[in-house]
JSON list of C-alpha atoms in Angstrom, two decimals:
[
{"chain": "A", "resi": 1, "resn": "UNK", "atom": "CA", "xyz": [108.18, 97.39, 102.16]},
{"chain": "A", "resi": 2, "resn": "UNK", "atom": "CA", "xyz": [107.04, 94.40, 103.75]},
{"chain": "A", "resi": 3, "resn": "UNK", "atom": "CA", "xyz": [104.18, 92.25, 103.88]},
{"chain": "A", "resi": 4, "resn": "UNK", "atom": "CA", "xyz": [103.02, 89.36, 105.76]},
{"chain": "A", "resi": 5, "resn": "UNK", "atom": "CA", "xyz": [100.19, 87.07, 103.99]},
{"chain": "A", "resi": 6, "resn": "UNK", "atom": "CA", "xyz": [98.17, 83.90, 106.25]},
{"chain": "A", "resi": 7, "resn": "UNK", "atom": "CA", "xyz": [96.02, 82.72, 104.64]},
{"chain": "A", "resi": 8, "resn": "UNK", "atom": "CA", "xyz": [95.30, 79.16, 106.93]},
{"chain": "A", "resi": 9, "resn": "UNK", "atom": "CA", "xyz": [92.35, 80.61, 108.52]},
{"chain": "A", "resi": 10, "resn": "UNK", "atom": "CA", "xyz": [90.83, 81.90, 105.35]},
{"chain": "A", "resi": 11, "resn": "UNK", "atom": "CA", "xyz": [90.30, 78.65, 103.46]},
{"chain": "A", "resi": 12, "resn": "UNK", "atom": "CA", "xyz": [92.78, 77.19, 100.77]},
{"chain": "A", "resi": 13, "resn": "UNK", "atom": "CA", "xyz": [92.10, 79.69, 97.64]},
{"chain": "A", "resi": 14, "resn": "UNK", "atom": "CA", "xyz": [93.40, 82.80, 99.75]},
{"chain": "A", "resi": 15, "resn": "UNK", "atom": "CA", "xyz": [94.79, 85.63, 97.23]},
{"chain": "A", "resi": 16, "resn": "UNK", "atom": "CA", "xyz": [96.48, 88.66, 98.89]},
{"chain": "A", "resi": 17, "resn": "UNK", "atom": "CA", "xyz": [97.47, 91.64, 96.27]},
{"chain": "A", "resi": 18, "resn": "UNK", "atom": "CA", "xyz": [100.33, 93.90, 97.24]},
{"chain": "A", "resi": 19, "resn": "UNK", "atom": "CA", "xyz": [99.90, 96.82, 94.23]},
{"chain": "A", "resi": 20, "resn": "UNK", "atom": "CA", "xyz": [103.00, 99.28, 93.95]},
{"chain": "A", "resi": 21, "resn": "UNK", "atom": "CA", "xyz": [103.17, 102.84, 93.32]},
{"chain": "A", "resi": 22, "resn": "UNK", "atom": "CA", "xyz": [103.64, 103.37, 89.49]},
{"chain": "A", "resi": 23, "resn": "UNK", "atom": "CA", "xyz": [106.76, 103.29, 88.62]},
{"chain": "A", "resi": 24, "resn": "UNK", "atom": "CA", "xyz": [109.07, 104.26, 85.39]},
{"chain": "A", "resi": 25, "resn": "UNK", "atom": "CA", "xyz": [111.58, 103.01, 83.83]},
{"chain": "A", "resi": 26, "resn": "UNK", "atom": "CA", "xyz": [114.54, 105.49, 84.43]},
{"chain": "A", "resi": 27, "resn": "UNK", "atom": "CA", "xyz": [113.41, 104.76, 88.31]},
{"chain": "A", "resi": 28, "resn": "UNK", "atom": "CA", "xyz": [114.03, 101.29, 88.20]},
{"chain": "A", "resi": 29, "resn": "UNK", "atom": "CA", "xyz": [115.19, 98.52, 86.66]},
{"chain": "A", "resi": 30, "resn": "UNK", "atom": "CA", "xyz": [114.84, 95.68, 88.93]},
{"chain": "A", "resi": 31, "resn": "UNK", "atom": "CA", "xyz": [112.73, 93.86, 91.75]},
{"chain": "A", "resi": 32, "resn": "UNK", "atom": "CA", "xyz": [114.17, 92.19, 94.45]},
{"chain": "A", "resi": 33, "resn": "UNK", "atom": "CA", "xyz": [111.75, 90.00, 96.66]},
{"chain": "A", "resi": 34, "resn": "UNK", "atom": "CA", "xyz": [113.08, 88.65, 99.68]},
{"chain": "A", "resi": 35, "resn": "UNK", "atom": "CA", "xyz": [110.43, 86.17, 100.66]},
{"chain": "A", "resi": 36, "resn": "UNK", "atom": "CA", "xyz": [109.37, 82.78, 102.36]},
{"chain": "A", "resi": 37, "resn": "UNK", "atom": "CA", "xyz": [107.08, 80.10, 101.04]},
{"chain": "A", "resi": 38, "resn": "UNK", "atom": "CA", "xyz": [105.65, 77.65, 104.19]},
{"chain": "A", "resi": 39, "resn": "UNK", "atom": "CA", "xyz": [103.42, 75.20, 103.58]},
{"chain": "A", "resi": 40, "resn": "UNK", "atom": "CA", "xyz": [101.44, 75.07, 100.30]},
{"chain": "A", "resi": 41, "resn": "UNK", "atom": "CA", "xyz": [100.89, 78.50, 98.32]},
{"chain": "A", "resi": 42, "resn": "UNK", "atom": "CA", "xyz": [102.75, 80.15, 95.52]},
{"chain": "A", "resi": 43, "resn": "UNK", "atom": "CA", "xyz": [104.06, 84.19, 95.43]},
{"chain": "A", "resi": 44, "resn": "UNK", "atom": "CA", "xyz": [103.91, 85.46, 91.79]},
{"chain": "A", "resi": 45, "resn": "UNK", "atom": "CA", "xyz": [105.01, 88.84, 90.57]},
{"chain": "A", "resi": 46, "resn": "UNK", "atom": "CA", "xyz": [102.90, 90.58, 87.93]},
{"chain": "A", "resi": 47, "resn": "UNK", "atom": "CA", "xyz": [103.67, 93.70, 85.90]},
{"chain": "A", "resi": 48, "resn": "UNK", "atom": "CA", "xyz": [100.46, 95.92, 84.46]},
{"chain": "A", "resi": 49, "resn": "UNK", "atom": "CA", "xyz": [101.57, 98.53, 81.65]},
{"chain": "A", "resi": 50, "resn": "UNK", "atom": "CA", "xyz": [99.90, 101.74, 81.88]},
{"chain": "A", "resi": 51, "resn": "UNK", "atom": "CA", "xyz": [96.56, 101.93, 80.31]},
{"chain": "A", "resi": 52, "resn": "UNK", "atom": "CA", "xyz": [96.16, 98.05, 79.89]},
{"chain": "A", "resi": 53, "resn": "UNK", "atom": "CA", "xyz": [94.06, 95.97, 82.17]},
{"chain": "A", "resi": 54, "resn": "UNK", "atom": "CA", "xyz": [96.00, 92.63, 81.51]},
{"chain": "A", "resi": 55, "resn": "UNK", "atom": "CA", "xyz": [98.85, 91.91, 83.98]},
{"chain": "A", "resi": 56, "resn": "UNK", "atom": "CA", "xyz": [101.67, 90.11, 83.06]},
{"chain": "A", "resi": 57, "resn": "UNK", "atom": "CA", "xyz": [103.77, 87.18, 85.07]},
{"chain": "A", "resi": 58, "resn": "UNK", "atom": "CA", "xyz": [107.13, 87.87, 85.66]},
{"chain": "A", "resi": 59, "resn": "UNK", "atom": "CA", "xyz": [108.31, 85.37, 87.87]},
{"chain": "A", "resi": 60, "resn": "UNK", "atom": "CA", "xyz": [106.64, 83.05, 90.23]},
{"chain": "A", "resi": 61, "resn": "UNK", "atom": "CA", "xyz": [108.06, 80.41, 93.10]},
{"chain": "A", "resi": 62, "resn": "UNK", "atom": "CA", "xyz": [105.14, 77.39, 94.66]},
{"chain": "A", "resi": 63, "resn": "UNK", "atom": "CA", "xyz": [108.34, 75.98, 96.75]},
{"chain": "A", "resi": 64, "resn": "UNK", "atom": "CA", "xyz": [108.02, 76.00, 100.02]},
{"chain": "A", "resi": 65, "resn": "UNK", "atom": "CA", "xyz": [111.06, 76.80, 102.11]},
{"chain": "A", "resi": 66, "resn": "UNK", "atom": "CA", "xyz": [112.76, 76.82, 105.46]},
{"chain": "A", "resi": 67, "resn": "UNK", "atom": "CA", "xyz": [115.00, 79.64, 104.81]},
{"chain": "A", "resi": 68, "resn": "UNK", "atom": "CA", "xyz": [114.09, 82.91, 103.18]},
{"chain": "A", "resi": 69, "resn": "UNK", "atom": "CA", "xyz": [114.91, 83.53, 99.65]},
{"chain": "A", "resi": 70, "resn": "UNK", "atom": "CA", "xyz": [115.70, 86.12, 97.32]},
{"chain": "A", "resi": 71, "resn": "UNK", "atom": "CA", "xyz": [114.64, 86.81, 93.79]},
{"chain": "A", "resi": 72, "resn": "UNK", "atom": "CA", "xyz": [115.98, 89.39, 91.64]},
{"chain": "A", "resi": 73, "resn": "UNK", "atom": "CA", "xyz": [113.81, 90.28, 88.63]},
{"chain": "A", "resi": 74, "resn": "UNK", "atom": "CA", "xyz": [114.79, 92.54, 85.96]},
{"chain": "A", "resi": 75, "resn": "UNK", "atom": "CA", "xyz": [112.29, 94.95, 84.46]},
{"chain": "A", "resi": 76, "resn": "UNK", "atom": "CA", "xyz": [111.88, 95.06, 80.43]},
{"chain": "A", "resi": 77, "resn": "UNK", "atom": "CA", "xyz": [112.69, 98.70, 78.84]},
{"chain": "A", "resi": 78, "resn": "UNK", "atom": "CA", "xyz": [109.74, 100.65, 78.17]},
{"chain": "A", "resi": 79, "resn": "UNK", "atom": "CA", "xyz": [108.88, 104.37, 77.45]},
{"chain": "A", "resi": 80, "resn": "UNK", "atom": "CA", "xyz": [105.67, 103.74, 79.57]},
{"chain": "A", "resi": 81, "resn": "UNK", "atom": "CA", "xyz": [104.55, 103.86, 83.28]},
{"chain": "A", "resi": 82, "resn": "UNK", "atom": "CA", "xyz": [103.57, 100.22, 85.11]},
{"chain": "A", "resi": 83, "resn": "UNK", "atom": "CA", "xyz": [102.73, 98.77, 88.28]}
]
């Protein structure tokens, strides 16, 4: 998948939210984000366990870049479904 956020037109608290299908754990047990920081901003990656309403941070990068980079980030084992 791929997704492109600008937020310079839309002020400087911008959020864009890119939700996944659910997912188990026997179907995954990674995420890899290839992405690009420029200017100021941050990317975070947040993980929501089935029936809660809390998400939880994973990772997160605020460095901006010239280059794109990639981030590997491995899923905890769980007997439940997440997003």
């Amino acid at each position: 998948r791929f997704i492109t956020a600008e937020s310079s037109n839309l002020g400087e608290k911008a959020k864009h939210v890119l939700v996944s299908p659910e997912l188990k754990l026997r179907d995954w047990s990674c995420v890899r984000l290839v992405y690009q920081i420029s200017g100021s901003g941050s990317l975070q990656l947040h993980l929501r366990p089935e029936g809660e309403t809390f998400d939880y941070t994973l990772w997160m990068a605020e460095k901006p870049s010239d280059s794109w980079l990639i981030a590997s980030v491995d899923l905890r084992n769980t007997s439940g479904a997440y997003q």
